[in-house]
Amino acid sequence: MSCENKDINFIKSIKGVIRKIRTYKDCIENEAQTKNNFISPFLNAMGYDHTDLSIVKVEATADFLDRKGMKVDYILYSKDRESTILIEAKHHKENLDNHFRQLSDYFYYTRYKENTKKVEFGILTNGIEYRFYTDLDKDNLLDKEPFLIINLEKLTSKDFEYLKKFSRNSLNIEEARGFALEKNIQISCYLI
């Protein structure tokens, strides 16, 4: 399959998720339904088969010190089978500003427990908005501001390009971190 056909299929898959959001958004009552109807189809469109345990681990244990029973919603694995992205999911009506700390704790714990830098990114999502984070400011601690925010209801052609960078078939950790740094600098310049 040519690169152009792969891009077309990728765009069609993402647009399919957007149609599903528009169709069912008013019917979704809780976080579990958000995950099943919005987030899992999105992961599939991004090349992360949520039914394959070597690609996506669901409800992975993330106990930390005195906090037991903690579960990160998804861990995504790269093609070389390394854990790469943590995802914390919320109901689509949730304000994501209230949940950064939870994702940040999971990210830190995963780095601390594993004593490795394999997990590179954290995503906080309500199935419609996806906030991408990494640890550019201080190792092992997620930056407080996302380097990328994608809203599936307001997707632009640039957003498709950005999403493609994090699809399983395209993900290159060094390039993705470089992209995150570039976006972070743009955000910093904008705020000055």
Backbone as numpy.savetxt, mean C-alpha at the origin, in Angstrom:
# Nx Ny Nz CAx CAy CAz Cx Cy Cz
3.65 -11.20 -24.25 2.81 -10.02 -24.25 3.70 -8.78 -24.25
3.41 -7.83 -25.11 4.22 -6.62 -25.21 4.00 -5.73 -23.99
4.96 -4.83 -23.78 4.85 -3.88 -22.66 3.59 -3.04 -22.78
3.27 -2.64 -24.01 2.08 -1.81 -24.23 0.81 -2.57 -23.82
0.74 -3.85 -24.18 -0.43 -4.66 -23.79 -0.50 -4.85 -22.28
0.67 -5.03 -21.64 0.69 -5.17 -20.18 0.19 -3.89 -19.52
0.60 -2.74 -20.06 0.14 -1.46 -19.51 -1.37 -1.30 -19.69
-1.86 -1.68 -20.85 -3.30 -1.59 -21.11 -4.07 -2.49 -20.15
-3.58 -3.73 -19.96 -4.23 -4.65 -19.02 -4.19 -4.12 -17.59
-3.06 -3.53 -17.21 -2.92 -2.94 -15.87 -3.97 -1.84 -15.68
-4.06 -0.94 -16.64 -5.02 0.17 -16.56 -6.45 -0.35 -16.51
-6.75 -1.35 -17.34 -8.10 -1.94 -17.34 -8.42 -2.56 -15.98
-7.45 -3.24 -15.39 -7.66 -3.87 -14.08 -7.95 -2.83 -13.00
-7.18 -1.75 -13.00 -7.39 -0.68 -12.01 -8.76 -0.03 -12.24
-9.10 0.20 -13.50 -10.41 0.80 -13.81 -11.55 -0.12 -13.37
-11.33 -1.43 -13.43 -12.33 -2.38 -12.94 -12.57 -2.21 -11.45
-11.50 -1.97 -10.70 -11.63 -1.73 -9.26 -12.40 -0.43 -9.02
-12.11 0.58 -9.81 -12.80 1.87 -9.68 -14.30 1.70 -9.93
-14.65 0.93 -10.94 -16.07 0.66 -11.22 -16.73 -0.03 -10.02
-16.01 -0.97 -9.43 -16.53 -1.69 -8.28 -16.76 -0.74 -7.10
-15.84 0.18 -6.90 -15.99 1.17 -5.83 -17.24 2.01 -6.06
-17.39 2.50 -7.28 -18.55 3.35 -7.60 -19.86 2.58 -7.42
-19.84 1.31 -7.78 -21.06 0.50 -7.71 -21.45 0.14 -6.28
-20.46 -0.22 -5.46 -20.77 -0.80 -4.15 -20.46 0.08 -2.94
-19.91 1.24 -3.16 -19.47 2.07 -2.03 -20.56 2.28 -0.98
-21.76 2.54 -1.41 -22.85 2.81 -0.46 -23.33 1.56 0.28
-22.94 0.38 -0.20 -23.37 -0.89 0.41 -22.36 -1.43 1.42
-21.14 -0.93 1.39 -20.07 -1.46 2.23 -20.24 -0.92 3.65
-20.37 -1.85 4.62 -20.71 -1.46 5.99 -19.56 -1.50 6.98
-18.45 -2.17 6.64 -17.39 -2.31 7.63 -16.03 -2.54 6.96
-15.01 -2.66 7.79 -13.65 -2.84 7.29 -13.49 -4.15 6.52
-14.05 -5.22 7.03 -13.93 -6.52 6.35 -14.51 -6.46 4.94
-15.66 -5.83 4.79 -16.26 -5.70 3.46 -15.42 -4.79 2.57
-14.82 -3.76 3.15 -13.92 -2.88 2.39 -12.74 -3.68 1.87
-12.16 -4.51 2.73 -11.01 -5.33 2.30 -11.41 -6.30 1.20
-12.52 -6.99 1.39 -12.95 -8.00 0.41 -13.35 -7.41 -0.93
-14.01 -6.26 -0.91 -14.59 -5.72 -2.13 -13.75 -4.65 -2.82
-12.89 -3.96 -2.08 -12.09 -2.90 -2.67 -10.59 -3.21 -2.66
-10.07 -3.56 -1.49 -8.62 -3.69 -1.34 -8.08 -4.95 -1.99
-8.68 -6.10 -1.73 -8.19 -7.34 -2.36 -8.25 -7.26 -3.89
-9.34 -6.76 -4.49 -9.34 -6.60 -5.95 -8.25 -5.63 -6.43
-8.00 -4.57 -5.65 -6.93 -3.64 -6.00 -5.58 -4.34 -5.98
-5.34 -5.13 -4.93 -4.07 -5.87 -4.85 -3.92 -6.80 -6.04
-4.99 -7.49 -6.40 -4.94 -8.37 -7.57 -4.60 -7.58 -8.83
-5.20 -6.40 -9.00 -4.92 -5.56 -10.16 -3.46 -5.12 -10.18
-2.88 -4.98 -9.00 -1.47 -4.58 -8.88 -0.53 -5.78 -9.02
-1.07 -6.96 -9.24 -0.24 -8.15 -9.43 0.03 -8.94 -8.17
-0.59 -8.56 -7.06 -0.42 -9.26 -5.79 -1.64 -10.14 -5.56
-1.54 -11.40 -5.93 -2.67 -12.33 -5.80 -2.93 -12.58 -4.32
-4.02 -12.03 -3.82 -4.30 -12.12 -2.38 -4.63 -13.53 -1.91
-4.79 -14.48 -2.84 -5.05 -15.87 -2.45 -3.78 -16.71 -2.40
-2.65 -16.14 -2.82 -1.37 -16.85 -2.83 -0.55 -16.40 -1.63
-0.37 -17.30 -0.67 0.33 -16.95 0.58 1.79 -16.59 0.39
2.37 -16.95 -0.74 3.76 -16.56 -0.99 3.85 -15.14 -1.55
2.70 -14.55 -1.86 2.65 -13.19 -2.41 2.01 -12.22 -1.44
0.95 -12.64 -0.78 0.22 -11.79 0.17 -0.07 -12.58 1.44
0.36 -12.04 2.56 0.03 -12.63 3.86 -1.02 -11.73 4.50
-2.15 -12.31 4.85 -3.27 -11.56 5.40 -3.32 -11.76 6.92
-3.59 -10.68 7.65 -3.71 -10.73 9.11 -2.46 -11.34 9.75
-1.30 -10.81 9.39 -0.04 -11.31 9.92 0.19 -10.79 11.34
0.71 -11.63 12.21 0.97 -11.25 13.60 1.98 -10.12 13.66
1.67 -9.14 14.48 2.56 -7.99 14.65 2.61 -7.58 16.12
2.72 -8.58 17.01 2.82 -8.29 18.44 4.10 -7.51 18.70
4.02 -6.56 19.62 5.19 -5.75 19.93 5.20 -5.45 21.42
6.29 -5.86 22.07 6.48 -5.65 23.50 5.22 -6.05 24.27
4.54 -5.08 24.88 3.37 -5.41 25.71 2.07 -5.41 24.91
2.15 -5.18 23.61 0.94 -5.12 22.77 0.80 -6.45 22.04
-0.07 -7.30 22.55 -0.27 -8.63 21.98 -1.56 -8.67 21.16
-1.62 -9.61 20.24 -2.81 -9.78 19.42 -2.92 -8.79 18.27
-1.83 -8.09 18.01 -1.83 -7.10 16.92 -1.66 -7.83 15.58
-2.40 -7.37 14.58 -2.35 -7.99 13.25 -2.25 -6.90 12.19
-1.25 -7.01 11.33 -1.17 -6.13 10.18 -2.06 -6.74 9.10
-2.84 -5.92 8.42 -3.84 -6.45 7.49 -3.23 -7.22 6.33
-2.17 -6.67 5.74 -1.53 -7.35 4.60 -0.02 -7.13 4.65
0.72 -8.16 4.28 2.13 -8.02 3.96 2.29 -8.50 2.52
2.86 -7.64 1.68 3.08 -7.99 0.27 4.52 -8.42 0.08
4.69 -9.47 -0.71 6.02 -10.02 -0.97 6.43 -9.74 -2.41
7.70 -9.37 -2.57 8.24 -9.10 -3.89 8.49 -10.41 -4.63
8.94 -10.29 -5.87 9.20 -11.49 -6.68 10.29 -12.37 -6.07
11.21 -11.77 -5.31 12.26 -12.57 -4.68 11.84 -13.08 -3.30
10.53 -13.02 -3.04 9.91 -13.59 -1.83 10.27 -12.85 -0.55
10.70 -11.60 -0.67 11.00 -10.80 0.51 9.77 -9.95 0.86
9.50 -9.84 2.16 8.40 -8.96 2.57 8.82 -7.53 2.25
7.95 -6.80 1.57 8.32 -5.50 1.03 7.38 -4.38 1.45
6.08 -4.66 1.49 5.09 -3.61 1.76 4.11 -4.09 2.82
3.89 -3.25 3.84 2.85 -3.49 4.84 1.65 -2.64 4.48
0.45 -3.19 4.65 -0.76 -2.42 4.39 -1.67 -2.49 5.60
-2.06 -1.34 6.08 -3.06 -1.24 7.14 -4.34 -0.73 6.49
-5.42 -1.49 6.65 -6.69 -1.20 5.98 -7.74 -0.73 6.98
-8.57 0.17 6.51 -9.68 0.69 7.31 -10.94 0.72 6.45
-12.08 0.90 7.10 -13.36 1.05 6.40 -13.28 2.27 5.49
-13.94 2.21 4.35 -13.79 3.29 3.37 -14.29 4.65 3.85
-15.06 4.68 4.93 -15.52 5.96 5.47 -14.60 6.51 6.55
-13.57 5.75 6.91 -12.65 6.17 7.97 -11.72 7.29 7.49
-11.44 8.22 8.41 -10.44 9.26 8.17 -9.08 8.64 8.45
-8.24 8.55 7.45 -6.95 7.88 7.59 -5.99 8.62 8.52
-6.21 9.91 8.73 -5.34 10.67 9.62 -5.29 10.06 11.02
-6.36 9.38 11.40 -6.45 8.81 12.75 -5.74 7.47 12.90
-5.13 6.95 11.84 -4.61 5.58 11.89 -3.14 5.45 11.49
-2.46 6.56 11.28 -1.05 6.49 10.89 -0.21 5.78 11.96
-0.46 6.08 13.21 0.34 5.51 14.31 0.34 3.98 14.26
-0.80 3.40 13.97 -0.90 1.94 13.91 0.02 1.38 12.83
-0.02 1.95 11.63 0.86 1.51 10.55 2.31 1.73 10.93
2.61 2.87 11.51 3.97 3.20 11.91 4.51 2.19 12.92
3.69 1.81 13.89 4.10 0.81 14.88 4.38 -0.53 14.21
3.52 -0.95 13.30 3.74 -2.22 12.60 5.04 -2.18 11.80
5.30 -1.08 11.14 6.51 -0.93 10.34 7.74 -1.05 11.23
7.74 -0.31 12.32 8.87 -0.35 13.25 9.05 -1.75 13.82
7.96 -2.34 14.24 8.03 -3.68 14.82 8.60 -4.68 13.82
8.13 -4.62 12.59 8.60 -5.57 11.58 10.09 -5.42 11.37
10.56 -4.20 11.31 12.00 -3.95 11.17 12.75 -4.41 12.41
12.20 -4.11 13.59 12.84 -4.43 14.85 12.89 -5.94 15.07
11.76 -6.60 14.89 11.66 -8.04 15.14 12.52 -8.82 14.16
12.41 -8.46 12.91 13.14 -9.18 11.88 14.61 -8.76 11.83
14.92 -7.62 12.46 16.26 -7.05 12.40 16.74 -6.97 10.95
15.87 -6.49 10.11 16.16 -6.42 8.69 15.48 -5.21 8.08
15.96 -4.80 6.93 15.35 -3.66 6.25 14.51 -4.13 5.08
14.07 -5.37 5.10 13.33 -5.91 3.96 12.01 -5.18 3.72
11.26 -4.89 4.76 10.02 -4.14 4.57 10.41 -2.69 4.31
10.06 -2.21 3.13 10.49 -0.88 2.70 9.39 0.17 2.73
8.14 -0.27 2.61 7.04 0.68 2.45 5.85 0.29 3.32
5.11 1.29 3.71 3.85 1.09 4.40 2.77 1.82 3.63
1.61 1.20 3.54 0.47 1.84 2.88 -0.69 1.84 3.86
-1.28 3.00 4.02 -2.48 3.15 4.83 -3.62 3.42 3.86
-4.68 2.60 3.93 -5.75 2.74 2.95 -7.13 2.51 3.55
-8.10 3.14 2.93 -9.50 2.86 3.22 -10.17 2.25 1.98
-9.34 1.73 1.09 -9.84 1.09 -0.13 -10.09 2.06 -1.27
-10.14 3.33 -0.96 -10.32 4.37 -1.98 -9.07 5.24 -2.04
-8.62 5.68 -0.88 -7.39 6.47 -0.81 -6.25 5.58 -0.32
-5.12 5.67 -0.99 -3.93 4.91 -0.64 -2.81 5.89 -0.34
-2.31 5.84 0.90 -1.21 6.71 1.31 0.06 5.87 1.44
1.09 6.24 0.70 2.34 5.50 0.64 3.39 6.19 1.52
4.03 5.40 2.39 5.03 5.90 3.32 6.31 5.07 3.21
7.41 5.67 3.63 8.65 4.94 3.84 9.44 5.68 4.92
10.68 5.28 5.14 11.47 5.84 6.24 12.67 6.63 5.72
12.42 7.71 5.00 13.50 8.53 4.46 14.15 9.41 5.52
13.37 9.92 6.46 13.89 10.85 7.46 14.73 10.15 8.53
14.27 9.00 8.99 14.98 8.26 10.04 14.75 6.77 9.84
15.83 6.00 9.81 15.72 4.55 9.59 14.73 3.91 10.57
13.93 3.01 10.03 12.98 2.19 10.78 11.74 2.92 11.29
11.66 4.23 11.07 10.49 5.00 11.48 9.85 5.61 10.24
8.58 5.30 10.04 7.89 5.87 8.88 7.87 7.39 8.97
8.10 8.04 7.84 7.95 9.49 7.78 6.50 9.83 8.10
6.31 10.95 8.78 4.95 11.33 9.19 4.05 11.67 8.00
4.65 12.17 6.93 3.88 12.53 5.75 4.07 11.48 4.66
3.01 11.10 3.98 3.16 10.15 2.87 3.89 10.82 1.71
4.67 10.04 0.98 5.33 10.59 -0.20 4.41 10.54 -1.41
3.32 9.78 -1.28 2.38 9.66 -2.39 0.99 9.37 -1.83
0.00 10.06 -2.37 -1.40 9.78 -2.04 -2.14 9.55 -3.35
-2.77 8.40 -3.45 -3.56 8.05 -4.63 -5.01 7.90 -4.20
-5.89 8.63 -4.86 -7.32 8.50 -4.61 -7.94 7.86 -5.85
-8.44 6.64 -5.71 -8.96 5.91 -6.87 -10.18 6.58 -7.49
-10.86 7.41 -6.75 -12.02 8.12 -7.31 -11.60 9.36 -8.10
-10.34 9.76 -7.98 -9.84 10.96 -8.67 -8.53 10.65 -9.39
-8.44 9.49 -9.99 -7.20 9.02 -10.60 -6.84 9.83 -11.84
-5.56 10.20 -11.92 -5.04 10.89 -13.10 -4.14 9.94 -13.89
-3.76 10.34 -15.08 -2.85 9.49 -15.87 -1.51 9.35 -15.16
-1.05 10.39 -14.46 0.19 10.31 -13.69 0.05 9.28 -12.56
-1.13 9.23 -11.95 -1.36 8.27 -10.87 -1.19 6.83 -11.36
-1.63 6.55 -12.59 -1.43 5.21 -13.15 0.06 4.90 -13.23
0.84 5.88 -13.67 2.30 5.70 -13.74 2.88 5.43 -12.36
2.43 6.20 -11.37 2.93 6.02 -10.01 2.56 4.65 -9.45
1.31 4.24 -9.66 0.88 2.92 -9.19 1.69 1.81 -9.83
1.96 1.96 -11.11 2.72 0.94 -11.85 4.07 0.68 -11.19
4.70 1.71 -10.64 5.99 1.56 -9.98 5.92 0.59 -8.79
4.73 0.46 -8.21 4.56 -0.40 -7.04 3.84 -1.71 -7.36
3.55 -1.93 -8.63 2.94 -3.20 -9.02 3.99 -4.30 -8.85
3.55 -5.49 -8.62 4.48 -6.60 -8.35 5.43 -6.84 -9.52
4.94 -6.70 -10.73 5.78 -6.97 -11.90 6.80 -5.88 -12.17
6.57 -4.68 -11.67 7.46 -3.55 -11.95 8.30 -3.12 -10.75
7.96 -3.57 -9.56 8.60 -3.05 -8.36 10.10 -3.31 -8.34
10.86 -2.23 -8.25 12.30 -2.26 -8.04 12.51 -1.40 -6.80
12.98 -2.00 -5.73 13.05 -1.31 -4.44 13.89 -0.04 -4.52
15.06 -0.12 -5.12 15.93 1.07 -5.20 15.26 2.18 -5.99
14.65 1.83 -7.12 13.96 2.84 -7.92 12.76 3.41 -7.18
12.03 2.56 -6.47 10.85 3.02 -5.73 11.26 3.95 -4.59
12.35 3.62 -3.90 12.83 4.51 -2.83 13.34 5.82 -3.42
13.97 5.76 -4.58 14.40 6.98 -5.27 13.21 7.84 -5.65
12.16 7.19 -6.13 10.91 7.89 -6.45 10.33 8.54 -5.20
10.33 7.80 -4.09 9.81 8.33 -2.82 10.62 9.56 -2.39
11.93 9.49 -2.53 12.79 10.62 -2.17 12.48 11.83 -3.05
12.34 11.59 -4.34 12.01 12.66 -5.28 10.67 13.31 -4.93
9.65 12.49 -4.65 8.33 13.02 -4.29 8.41 13.77 -2.95
9.20 13.26 -2.03 9.36 13.89 -0.72 9.98 15.28 -0.88
10.97 15.39 -1.75 11.62 16.68 -2.01 10.61 17.64 -2.64
9.81 17.15 -3.58 8.79 17.99 -4.21 7.80 18.51 -3.17
7.39 17.64 -2.26 6.45 18.04 -1.21 7.09 19.10 -0.32
8.36 18.88 0.06 9.07 19.83 0.92 9.19 21.19 0.26
9.53 21.21 -1.03 9.65 22.47 -1.76 8.31 23.18 -1.86
7.26 22.42 -2.01 5.92 22.99 -2.11 5.51 23.65 -0.80
5.92 23.06 0.32 5.52 23.57 1.63 6.31 24.81 2.05
7.45 25.04 1.41 8.30 26.18 1.80 7.70 27.48 1.30
